[in-house]
XYZ file of C-alpha atoms in Angstrom:
283
model
C 52.877 161.815 45.989
C 52.765 162.444 49.710
C 53.354 160.181 52.682
C 51.340 159.796 55.871
C 50.926 157.587 58.914
C 47.285 156.896 59.788
C 45.722 155.345 62.858
C 45.708 155.621 66.621
C 48.914 156.554 68.483
C 51.331 153.654 68.478
C 49.386 151.799 65.781
C 49.842 154.065 62.752
C 49.836 152.548 59.264
C 52.286 153.962 56.679
C 50.573 155.080 53.474
C 51.335 156.949 50.269
C 48.689 159.046 48.522
C 48.262 160.974 45.313
C 45.545 163.112 46.906
C 42.719 160.880 45.744
C 43.862 157.308 46.380
C 45.844 156.035 49.369
C 47.988 152.902 49.225
C 49.082 150.765 52.170
C 52.880 150.687 52.463
C 53.081 147.695 54.811
C 54.106 145.313 52.004
C 57.262 147.470 51.758
C 57.875 148.703 55.302
C 56.481 148.561 58.803
C 56.850 152.322 59.209
C 58.149 155.539 57.688
C 61.364 155.502 59.671
C 65.067 156.094 59.208
C 65.781 152.689 57.685
C 63.001 153.122 55.122
C 64.169 156.608 54.178
C 67.837 155.583 53.953
C 66.912 152.796 51.511
C 65.324 155.360 49.159
C 61.970 154.065 50.308
C 59.982 157.115 49.205
C 60.915 156.620 45.553
C 60.392 152.849 45.766
C 56.962 153.328 47.332
C 55.898 155.784 44.647
C 56.939 153.367 41.911
C 55.103 150.489 43.566
C 51.920 152.520 44.017
C 51.843 153.692 40.403
C 52.524 150.143 39.205
C 49.509 148.836 41.132
C 51.673 146.720 43.432
C 50.262 148.078 46.710
C 46.804 147.536 48.242
C 44.448 150.505 48.301
C 43.404 151.610 51.788
C 40.275 153.543 52.750
C 41.585 156.324 54.984
C 38.168 157.842 55.724
C 37.868 158.816 59.371
C 41.340 157.656 60.335
C 43.433 159.766 62.696
C 46.406 161.435 61.016
C 49.621 160.740 62.875
C 52.993 162.410 62.485
C 54.225 161.519 58.972
C 57.442 159.951 60.292
C 58.065 157.528 63.138
C 59.507 159.022 66.309
C 62.849 160.529 65.223
C 66.090 159.911 67.050
C 66.617 163.681 67.203
C 64.558 166.857 66.837
C 66.998 169.643 66.009
C 65.683 173.198 65.937
C 66.992 176.433 64.459
C 66.125 179.600 66.369
C 65.596 183.154 65.168
C 65.892 182.200 61.511
C 63.589 184.918 60.153
C 64.931 188.446 60.645
C 61.598 189.954 61.699
C 61.024 187.209 64.271
C 64.498 187.740 65.707
C 63.720 191.416 66.180
C 60.296 190.790 67.740
C 62.118 188.479 70.165
C 64.441 191.331 71.138
C 67.507 190.192 69.174
C 69.303 191.114 66.013
C 69.362 188.482 63.258
C 72.060 185.895 64.021
C 75.243 185.534 61.992
C 75.297 181.757 62.441
C 72.639 179.142 63.104
C 71.136 179.112 66.610
C 70.602 175.473 67.601
C 68.488 173.864 70.312
C 66.740 170.523 70.775
C 63.325 169.126 71.569
C 62.747 165.718 73.115
C 61.657 163.328 70.316
C 58.548 162.386 72.293
C 57.173 165.901 71.731
C 56.231 164.812 68.190
C 52.488 164.185 67.801
C 49.991 164.242 64.955
C 49.039 167.458 63.150
C 45.555 167.580 64.654
C 46.314 166.164 68.103
C 45.640 168.165 71.254
C 48.309 170.566 72.523
C 48.623 170.452 76.317
C 49.393 173.650 78.244
C 51.733 172.775 81.135
C 50.417 173.283 84.689
C 50.547 176.947 85.634
C 51.730 178.124 82.217
C 50.483 181.470 80.930
C 53.132 181.884 78.200
C 52.617 178.908 75.862
C 53.243 180.029 72.280
C 52.742 178.786 68.710
C 55.414 178.722 65.961
C 54.697 177.461 62.449
C 57.848 176.061 60.841
C 59.089 174.348 57.721
C 60.522 171.008 58.862
C 63.066 168.925 56.961
C 63.518 165.165 57.388
C 66.956 163.664 56.833
C 67.102 160.789 54.353
C 70.831 160.056 54.158
C 73.506 160.143 56.860
C 75.214 163.541 56.751
C 78.637 164.267 58.259
C 81.176 166.953 57.323
C 79.394 167.822 54.095
C 81.417 169.829 51.599
C 78.739 172.373 50.632
C 75.068 173.339 50.888
C 74.605 171.990 47.358
C 75.678 168.578 48.604
C 73.401 168.898 51.628
C 70.171 169.002 49.647
C 70.634 165.397 48.500
C 70.587 164.287 52.156
C 67.046 165.593 52.760
C 64.265 163.036 52.225
C 61.435 165.545 52.287
C 59.577 168.341 54.019
C 56.628 168.697 56.345
C 54.888 171.218 58.628
C 55.812 171.627 62.302
C 54.440 173.668 65.171
C 57.385 174.389 67.471
C 55.193 175.001 70.525
C 57.132 176.901 73.180
C 56.682 177.744 76.861
C 58.378 181.133 77.014
C 58.909 181.401 80.786
C 60.832 178.119 80.821
C 62.597 179.001 77.568
C 63.754 182.472 78.595
C 63.300 183.391 82.266
C 63.965 179.939 83.757
C 66.323 178.582 81.136
C 69.826 179.730 82.135
C 70.290 179.917 78.375
C 68.956 176.402 77.780
C 66.020 176.944 75.431
C 65.149 173.254 75.418
C 63.601 173.676 78.875
C 60.728 175.554 77.271
C 60.513 173.356 74.187
C 60.235 169.772 75.410
C 56.863 169.580 77.144
C 54.598 166.775 75.931
C 52.696 167.454 72.657
C 54.958 170.426 71.860
C 55.724 169.388 68.255
C 52.601 168.691 66.168
C 53.926 167.423 62.829
C 52.364 166.864 59.420
C 49.972 166.110 57.862
C 52.272 164.905 55.064
C 55.878 164.203 54.267
C 56.450 165.492 50.735
C 59.612 164.268 48.961
C 62.350 166.783 48.213
C 61.996 166.063 44.487
C 58.555 167.710 44.622
C 59.535 170.642 46.850
C 63.039 171.600 45.750
C 65.116 173.437 48.337
C 62.094 174.454 50.424
C 62.132 178.134 49.445
C 59.259 180.171 48.049
C 56.511 178.529 50.120
C 53.820 180.574 51.838
C 53.789 179.922 55.601
C 51.035 181.062 57.985
C 49.224 180.557 61.287
C 45.902 181.522 62.876
C 44.602 181.366 66.439
C 40.829 181.144 66.886
C 40.459 182.148 63.245
C 42.504 185.338 63.633
C 45.670 185.774 61.516
C 48.968 185.565 63.356
C 51.875 184.700 61.045
C 52.136 185.237 57.302
C 55.419 184.978 55.452
C 57.350 182.925 52.929
C 60.140 180.417 53.413
C 62.246 182.527 51.059
C 62.694 184.848 54.044
C 64.687 182.266 55.991
C 68.039 183.751 56.995
C 69.686 180.356 56.570
C 68.036 178.172 53.932
C 67.434 174.496 54.557
C 70.452 173.248 52.603
C 72.664 175.756 54.415
C 71.275 174.572 57.753
C 71.974 170.914 56.985
C 75.468 171.762 55.748
C 76.310 173.758 58.884
C 74.837 171.169 61.244
C 76.919 168.462 59.591
C 80.096 170.284 60.582
C 79.506 169.568 64.292
C 77.056 166.643 64.448
C 76.179 163.561 62.431
C 72.650 163.706 61.046
C 70.944 160.334 60.757
C 68.102 159.223 58.455
C 64.800 160.074 60.093
C 66.161 163.032 62.074
C 63.825 166.027 62.111
C 64.980 169.632 61.666
C 62.645 172.523 62.513
C 64.005 175.470 60.552
C 62.604 178.523 62.367
C 59.429 180.583 62.535
C 58.333 183.938 61.063
C 57.178 186.930 63.097
C 53.702 186.972 64.625
C 54.005 184.848 67.758
C 52.787 185.577 71.272
C 56.297 186.541 72.388
C 55.951 189.671 70.255
C 53.525 191.151 72.792
C 51.013 191.843 70.018
C 48.873 188.779 70.733
C 47.773 186.820 73.805
C 49.465 183.528 74.542
C 47.584 180.265 74.182
C 44.937 179.227 76.688
C 42.755 176.119 77.053
C 40.041 176.093 74.397
C 42.075 177.944 71.782
C 42.283 176.506 68.270
C 45.576 176.833 66.389
C 45.599 176.451 62.600
C 48.738 176.654 60.526
C 50.127 175.499 57.223
C 52.644 175.746 54.424
C 51.890 175.831 50.705
C 52.001 172.336 49.215
C 52.713 170.679 52.563
C 49.259 170.779 54.132
C 47.603 172.251 57.196
C 47.232 171.504 60.904
C 44.379 172.204 63.298
C 45.049 171.628 66.977
C 42.945 172.391 70.037
C 44.604 173.549 73.232
C 43.703 172.161 76.652
C 45.270 172.135 80.094
C 47.501 169.199 80.976
C 46.098 167.011 83.755
């Protein structure tokens, strides 16, 4: 089973699907949010759908929104693939590199990405994203951490490199929090179906040309390790989103041009779906 939110921005309907049939989750919850996840809502929804207790919904032609409601936090891990760290001019880190995106950067997986006024260094970054399902604080081990993850989805950690690096004074979030800079989805897939998030092919293309191609097994810090380490210095709440890092093959490498209006960015992760966004200039 996989979970989606369908409909126009601000009016999304929560649904669960087996790939052929979609069921309306509104008899159980108004949205796929922290309260729903904390109440083990994903498992309850799957049981209800299979028991025929939910109405079928025709999703044909409906916009795909982000698979979770706006999170209270978007926490990002930088330089978490060794090759990407090196293409960025750094050695692989010995501890997690953490930065934040404003939660209102989260948009649907096929929504338009807006290039900020004057930007010539807007970049793409396909990432495995984890969604917290249980409050996590001072966890004892990575093994314990996995039980606090509700599921996984696909994120594009869009980045404006001039603001991130040249104009940041070390504050990466300056280049990460422009509007539309976190396309998310199309699905939220429960942890029970994905495991620890390793072994998944991860890729991106720009205008049909290959850019990134790797596997989540190449993460320096795996997802459970990330959640464990984060819990040592912050409290993670149900519904929080964690972007876990991107492989090599981004514009920052110097091997490819940065994004420009009219470009089409496609990216995906095995078993978690694909995105297709068009780039245009912000008004």
